[in-house]
mmCIF file with all atom_site columns, C-alpha atoms in Angstrom:
data_model
loop_
_atom_site.group_PDB
_atom_site.id
_atom_site.type_symbol
_atom_site.label_atom_id
_atom_site.label_alt_id
_atom_site.label_comp_id
_atom_site.label_asym_id
_atom_site.label_entity_id
_atom_site.label_seq_id
_atom_site.pdbx_PDB_ins_code
_atom_site.Cartn_x
_atom_site.Cartn_y
_atom_site.Cartn_z
_atom_site.occupancy
_atom_site.B_iso_or_equiv
_atom_site.pdbx_formal_charge
_atom_site.auth_seq_id
_atom_site.auth_comp_id
_atom_site.auth_asym_id
_atom_site.auth_atom_id
_atom_site.pdbx_PDB_model_num
ATOM 1   C CA . MET A 1 1   ? 112.611 126.292 -77.628  1.00 0.00 ? 1   MET A CA 1
ATOM 2   C CA . SER A 1 2   ? 114.722 128.940 -78.104  1.00 0.00 ? 2   SER A CA 1
ATOM 3   C CA . TYR A 1 3   ? 113.174 131.611 -77.374  1.00 0.00 ? 3   TYR A CA 1
ATOM 4   C CA . CYS A 1 4   ? 113.511 130.520 -73.946  1.00 0.00 ? 4   CYS A CA 1
ATOM 5   C CA . ARG A 1 5   ? 116.603 128.346 -73.680  1.00 0.00 ? 5   ARG A CA 1
ATOM 6   C CA . MET A 1 6   ? 119.073 130.685 -71.861  1.00 0.00 ? 6   MET A CA 1
ATOM 7   C CA . GLN A 1 7   ? 116.256 131.435 -69.704  1.00 0.00 ? 7   GLN A CA 1
ATOM 8   C CA . ASN A 1 8   ? 115.981 127.697 -68.745  1.00 0.00 ? 8   ASN A CA 1
ATOM 9   C CA . THR A 1 9   ? 119.715 126.835 -68.988  1.00 0.00 ? 9   THR A CA 1
ATOM 10  C CA . TYR A 1 10  ? 120.124 129.303 -66.430  1.00 0.00 ? 10  TYR A CA 1
ATOM 11  C CA . HIS A 1 11  ? 118.186 128.006 -64.401  1.00 0.00 ? 11  HIS A CA 1
ATOM 12  C CA . ASP A 1 12  ? 119.434 124.190 -64.881  1.00 0.00 ? 12  ASP A CA 1
ATOM 13  C CA . LEU A 1 13  ? 122.697 125.658 -64.646  1.00 0.00 ? 13  LEU A CA 1
ATOM 14  C CA . ARG A 1 14  ? 122.352 127.152 -61.563  1.00 0.00 ? 14  ARG A CA 1
ATOM 15  C CA . ASP A 1 15  ? 121.411 123.952 -59.922  1.00 0.00 ? 15  ASP A CA 1
ATOM 16  C CA . VAL A 1 16  ? 124.234 122.316 -61.541  1.00 0.00 ? 16  VAL A CA 1
ATOM 17  C CA . GLU A 1 17  ? 126.558 125.260 -59.718  1.00 0.00 ? 17  GLU A CA 1
ATOM 18  C CA . GLU A 1 18  ? 124.625 124.222 -56.259  1.00 0.00 ? 18  GLU A CA 1
ATOM 19  C CA . HIS A 1 19  ? 126.268 120.762 -56.872  1.00 0.00 ? 19  HIS A CA 1
ATOM 20  C CA . ILE A 1 20  ? 129.390 120.632 -58.898  1.00 0.00 ? 20  ILE A CA 1
ATOM 21  C CA . ASN A 1 21  ? 131.327 119.981 -55.504  1.00 0.00 ? 21  ASN A CA 1
ATOM 22  C CA . ASP A 1 22  ? 128.846 116.805 -54.299  1.00 0.00 ? 22  ASP A CA 1
ATOM 23  C CA . ASP A 1 23  ? 131.234 113.818 -53.623  1.00 0.00 ? 23  ASP A CA 1
ATOM 24  C CA . ASP A 1 24  ? 128.426 111.381 -54.299  1.00 0.00 ? 24  ASP A CA 1
ATOM 25  C CA . MET A 1 25  ? 128.671 111.108 -58.295  1.00 0.00 ? 25  MET A CA 1
ATOM 26  C CA . SER A 1 26  ? 129.160 107.918 -60.347  1.00 0.00 ? 26  SER A CA 1
ATOM 27  C CA . LYS A 1 27  ? 131.379 107.824 -62.954  1.00 0.00 ? 27  LYS A CA 1
ATOM 28  C CA . ASP A 1 28  ? 128.865 109.132 -65.640  1.00 0.00 ? 28  ASP A CA 1
ATOM 29  C CA . GLU A 1 29  ? 128.291 111.861 -63.693  1.00 0.00 ? 29  GLU A CA 1
ATOM 30  C CA . LEU A 1 30  ? 131.700 113.142 -63.011  1.00 0.00 ? 30  LEU A CA 1
ATOM 31  C CA . SER A 1 31  ? 132.543 113.015 -66.529  1.00 0.00 ? 31  SER A CA 1
ATOM 32  C CA . ALA A 1 32  ? 129.408 114.795 -67.502  1.00 0.00 ? 32  ALA A CA 1
ATOM 33  C CA . ARG A 1 33  ? 130.698 117.205 -64.703  1.00 0.00 ? 33  ARG A CA 1
ATOM 34  C CA . GLU A 1 34  ? 133.467 117.645 -66.555  1.00 0.00 ? 34  GLU A CA 1
ATOM 35  C CA . ASN A 1 35  ? 131.901 118.166 -69.873  1.00 0.00 ? 35  ASN A CA 1
ATOM 36  C CA . ILE A 1 36  ? 129.835 120.858 -68.068  1.00 0.00 ? 36  ILE A CA 1
ATOM 37  C CA . ILE A 1 37  ? 133.213 122.285 -67.344  1.00 0.00 ? 37  ILE A CA 1
ATOM 38  C CA . SER A 1 38  ? 134.773 122.073 -70.960  1.00 0.00 ? 38  SER A CA 1
ATOM 39  C CA . LEU A 1 39  ? 131.813 123.882 -72.229  1.00 0.00 ? 39  LEU A CA 1
ATOM 40  C CA . CYS A 1 40  ? 131.400 126.506 -69.270  1.00 0.00 ? 40  CYS A CA 1
ATOM 41  C CA . LYS A 1 41  ? 134.730 127.647 -70.316  1.00 0.00 ? 41  LYS A CA 1
ATOM 42  C CA . ARG A 1 42  ? 134.215 127.575 -73.830  1.00 0.00 ? 42  ARG A CA 1
ATOM 43  C CA . ILE A 1 43  ? 130.808 129.574 -73.580  1.00 0.00 ? 43  ILE A CA 1
ATOM 44  C CA . ILE A 1 44  ? 133.225 132.527 -71.792  1.00 0.00 ? 44  ILE A CA 1
ATOM 45  C CA . ASP A 1 45  ? 135.740 132.494 -74.150  1.00 0.00 ? 45  ASP A CA 1
ATOM 46  C CA . ASN A 1 46  ? 133.202 132.770 -77.732  1.00 0.00 ? 46  ASN A CA 1
ATOM 47  C CA . ALA A 1 47  ? 130.454 134.779 -75.635  1.00 0.00 ? 47  ALA A CA 1
ATOM 48  C CA . VAL A 1 48  ? 130.252 138.408 -77.389  1.00 0.00 ? 48  VAL A CA 1
ATOM 49  C CA . PRO A 1 49  ? 128.741 141.091 -75.373  1.00 0.00 ? 49  PRO A CA 1
ATOM 50  C CA . ALA A 1 50  ? 125.328 141.948 -75.678  1.00 0.00 ? 50  ALA A CA 1
ATOM 51  C CA . ASP A 1 51  ? 125.698 145.403 -76.527  1.00 0.00 ? 51  ASP A CA 1
ATOM 52  C CA . GLU A 1 52  ? 127.810 144.406 -78.969  1.00 0.00 ? 52  GLU A CA 1
ATOM 53  C CA . LEU A 1 53  ? 124.989 141.484 -80.880  1.00 0.00 ? 53  LEU A CA 1
ATOM 54  C CA . ASN A 1 54  ? 122.827 144.581 -80.710  1.00 0.00 ? 54  ASN A CA 1
ATOM 55  C CA . ASN A 1 55  ? 124.933 145.945 -83.027  1.00 0.00 ? 55  ASN A CA 1
ATOM 56  C CA . ASN A 1 56  ? 125.977 143.710 -85.214  1.00 0.00 ? 56  ASN A CA 1
ATOM 57  C CA . ALA A 1 57  ? 122.543 142.807 -85.705  1.00 0.00 ? 57  ALA A CA 1
ATOM 58  C CA . THR A 1 58  ? 121.367 146.513 -86.327  1.00 0.00 ? 58  THR A CA 1
ATOM 59  C CA . LYS A 1 59  ? 124.642 146.668 -88.639  1.00 0.00 ? 59  LYS A CA 1
ATOM 60  C CA . LYS A 1 60  ? 123.756 143.815 -90.637  1.00 0.00 ? 60  LYS A CA 1
ATOM 61  C CA . LYS A 1 61  ? 120.343 144.679 -91.414  1.00 0.00 ? 61  LYS A CA 1
ATOM 62  C CA . GLU A 1 62  ? 121.952 148.031 -92.747  1.00 0.00 ? 62  GLU A CA 1
ATOM 63  C CA . LEU A 1 63  ? 124.169 146.059 -94.677  1.00 0.00 ? 63  LEU A CA 1
ATOM 64  C CA . GLU A 1 64  ? 121.494 144.093 -96.281  1.00 0.00 ? 64  GLU A CA 1
ATOM 65  C CA . ASP A 1 65  ? 119.068 146.697 -96.932  1.00 0.00 ? 65  ASP A CA 1
ATOM 66  C CA . GLU A 1 66  ? 122.367 149.176 -98.759  1.00 0.00 ? 66  GLU A CA 1
ATOM 67  C CA . TYR A 1 67  ? 122.816 146.099 -100.800 1.00 0.00 ? 67  TYR A CA 1
ATOM 68  C CA . ASP A 1 68  ? 119.352 145.386 -101.665 1.00 0.00 ? 68  ASP A CA 1
ATOM 69  C CA . LEU A 1 69  ? 119.172 148.850 -103.139 1.00 0.00 ? 69  LEU A CA 1
ATOM 70  C CA . LEU A 1 70  ? 122.439 148.846 -105.082 1.00 0.00 ? 70  LEU A CA 1
ATOM 71  C CA . MET A 1 71  ? 121.140 145.841 -107.008 1.00 0.00 ? 71  MET A CA 1
ATOM 72  C CA . HIS A 1 72  ? 118.180 147.895 -107.341 1.00 0.00 ? 72  HIS A CA 1
ATOM 73  C CA . GLU A 1 73  ? 119.933 151.256 -108.672 1.00 0.00 ? 73  GLU A CA 1
ATOM 74  C CA . LYS A 1 74  ? 122.780 148.751 -110.731 1.00 0.00 ? 74  LYS A CA 1
ATOM 75  C CA . SER A 1 75  ? 120.324 149.086 -113.466 1.00 0.00 ? 75  SER A CA 1
ATOM 76  C CA . GLY A 1 76  ? 119.894 151.246 -115.767 1.00 0.00 ? 76  GLY A CA 1
ATOM 77  C CA . LYS A 1 77  ? 123.212 152.952 -115.034 1.00 0.00 ? 77  LYS A CA 1
ATOM 78  C CA . THR A 1 78  ? 126.546 153.496 -117.193 1.00 0.00 ? 78  THR A CA 1
ATOM 79  C CA . GLU A 1 79  ? 128.936 151.014 -117.187 1.00 0.00 ? 79  GLU A CA 1
ATOM 80  C CA . ALA A 1 80  ? 131.471 152.845 -115.123 1.00 0.00 ? 80  ALA A CA 1
ATOM 81  C CA . GLN A 1 81  ? 128.596 153.439 -112.618 1.00 0.00 ? 81  GLN A CA 1
ATOM 82  C CA . GLN A 1 82  ? 128.097 149.947 -112.497 1.00 0.00 ? 82  GLN A CA 1
ATOM 83  C CA . LYS A 1 83  ? 131.411 149.069 -111.737 1.00 0.00 ? 83  LYS A CA 1
ATOM 84  C CA . GLU A 1 84  ? 131.645 151.302 -108.804 1.00 0.00 ? 84  GLU A CA 1
ATOM 85  C CA . ILE A 1 85  ? 128.499 150.125 -107.401 1.00 0.00 ? 85  ILE A CA 1
ATOM 86  C CA . GLU A 1 86  ? 129.489 146.361 -107.558 1.00 0.00 ? 86  GLU A CA 1
ATOM 87  C CA . LYS A 1 87  ? 132.599 147.574 -105.843 1.00 0.00 ? 87  LYS A CA 1
ATOM 88  C CA . ARG A 1 88  ? 130.731 148.593 -102.993 1.00 0.00 ? 88  ARG A CA 1
ATOM 89  C CA . MET A 1 89  ? 128.336 145.404 -103.385 1.00 0.00 ? 89  MET A CA 1
ATOM 90  C CA . CYS A 1 90  ? 131.536 143.381 -103.107 1.00 0.00 ? 90  CYS A CA 1
ATOM 91  C CA . GLN A 1 91  ? 132.133 145.534 -99.582  1.00 0.00 ? 91  GLN A CA 1
ATOM 92  C CA . ILE A 1 92  ? 128.945 145.065 -98.184  1.00 0.00 ? 92  ILE A CA 1
ATOM 93  C CA . GLU A 1 93  ? 129.517 141.243 -98.590  1.00 0.00 ? 93  GLU A CA 1
ATOM 94  C CA . GLU A 1 94  ? 133.164 141.329 -96.912  1.00 0.00 ? 94  GLU A CA 1
ATOM 95  C CA . GLU A 1 95  ? 131.986 142.924 -94.228  1.00 0.00 ? 95  GLU A CA 1
ATOM 96  C CA . LEU A 1 96  ? 128.581 140.606 -93.997  1.00 0.00 ? 96  LEU A CA 1
ATOM 97  C CA . ASN A 1 97  ? 130.772 137.960 -93.918  1.00 0.00 ? 97  ASN A CA 1
ATOM 98  C CA . ASP A 1 98  ? 132.841 139.615 -90.797  1.00 0.00 ? 98  ASP A CA 1
ATOM 99  C CA . ILE A 1 99  ? 130.192 140.006 -88.823  1.00 0.00 ? 99  ILE A CA 1
ATOM 100 C CA . THR A 1 100 ? 128.712 136.937 -89.229  1.00 0.00 ? 100 THR A CA 1
ATOM 101 C CA . GLY A 1 101 ? 131.710 134.918 -89.280  1.00 0.00 ? 101 GLY A CA 1
ATOM 102 C CA . GLU A 1 102 ? 131.512 132.987 -92.464  1.00 0.00 ? 102 GLU A CA 1
#
């Protein structure tokens, strides 16, 4: 379950850490060991600091709120105003893509 994924995995990894160099592993265990080491390296390379995650979530929410507001403001505006609103909406979409990695 995702609500405790990190907590449960942390405890399992601590157990792995204690036994990472055991010399009585089967061939399958040795293969799994290499996979875990590779995975941990990828996690380290891809991990975003927690404070940045919080900042991204806050920024994403602010951008989504602004986008929704602009959608409602668009009606009843002049053509020039609508183009400016659409321009800003495109900028917001790009910023959201940067945040979400899409």
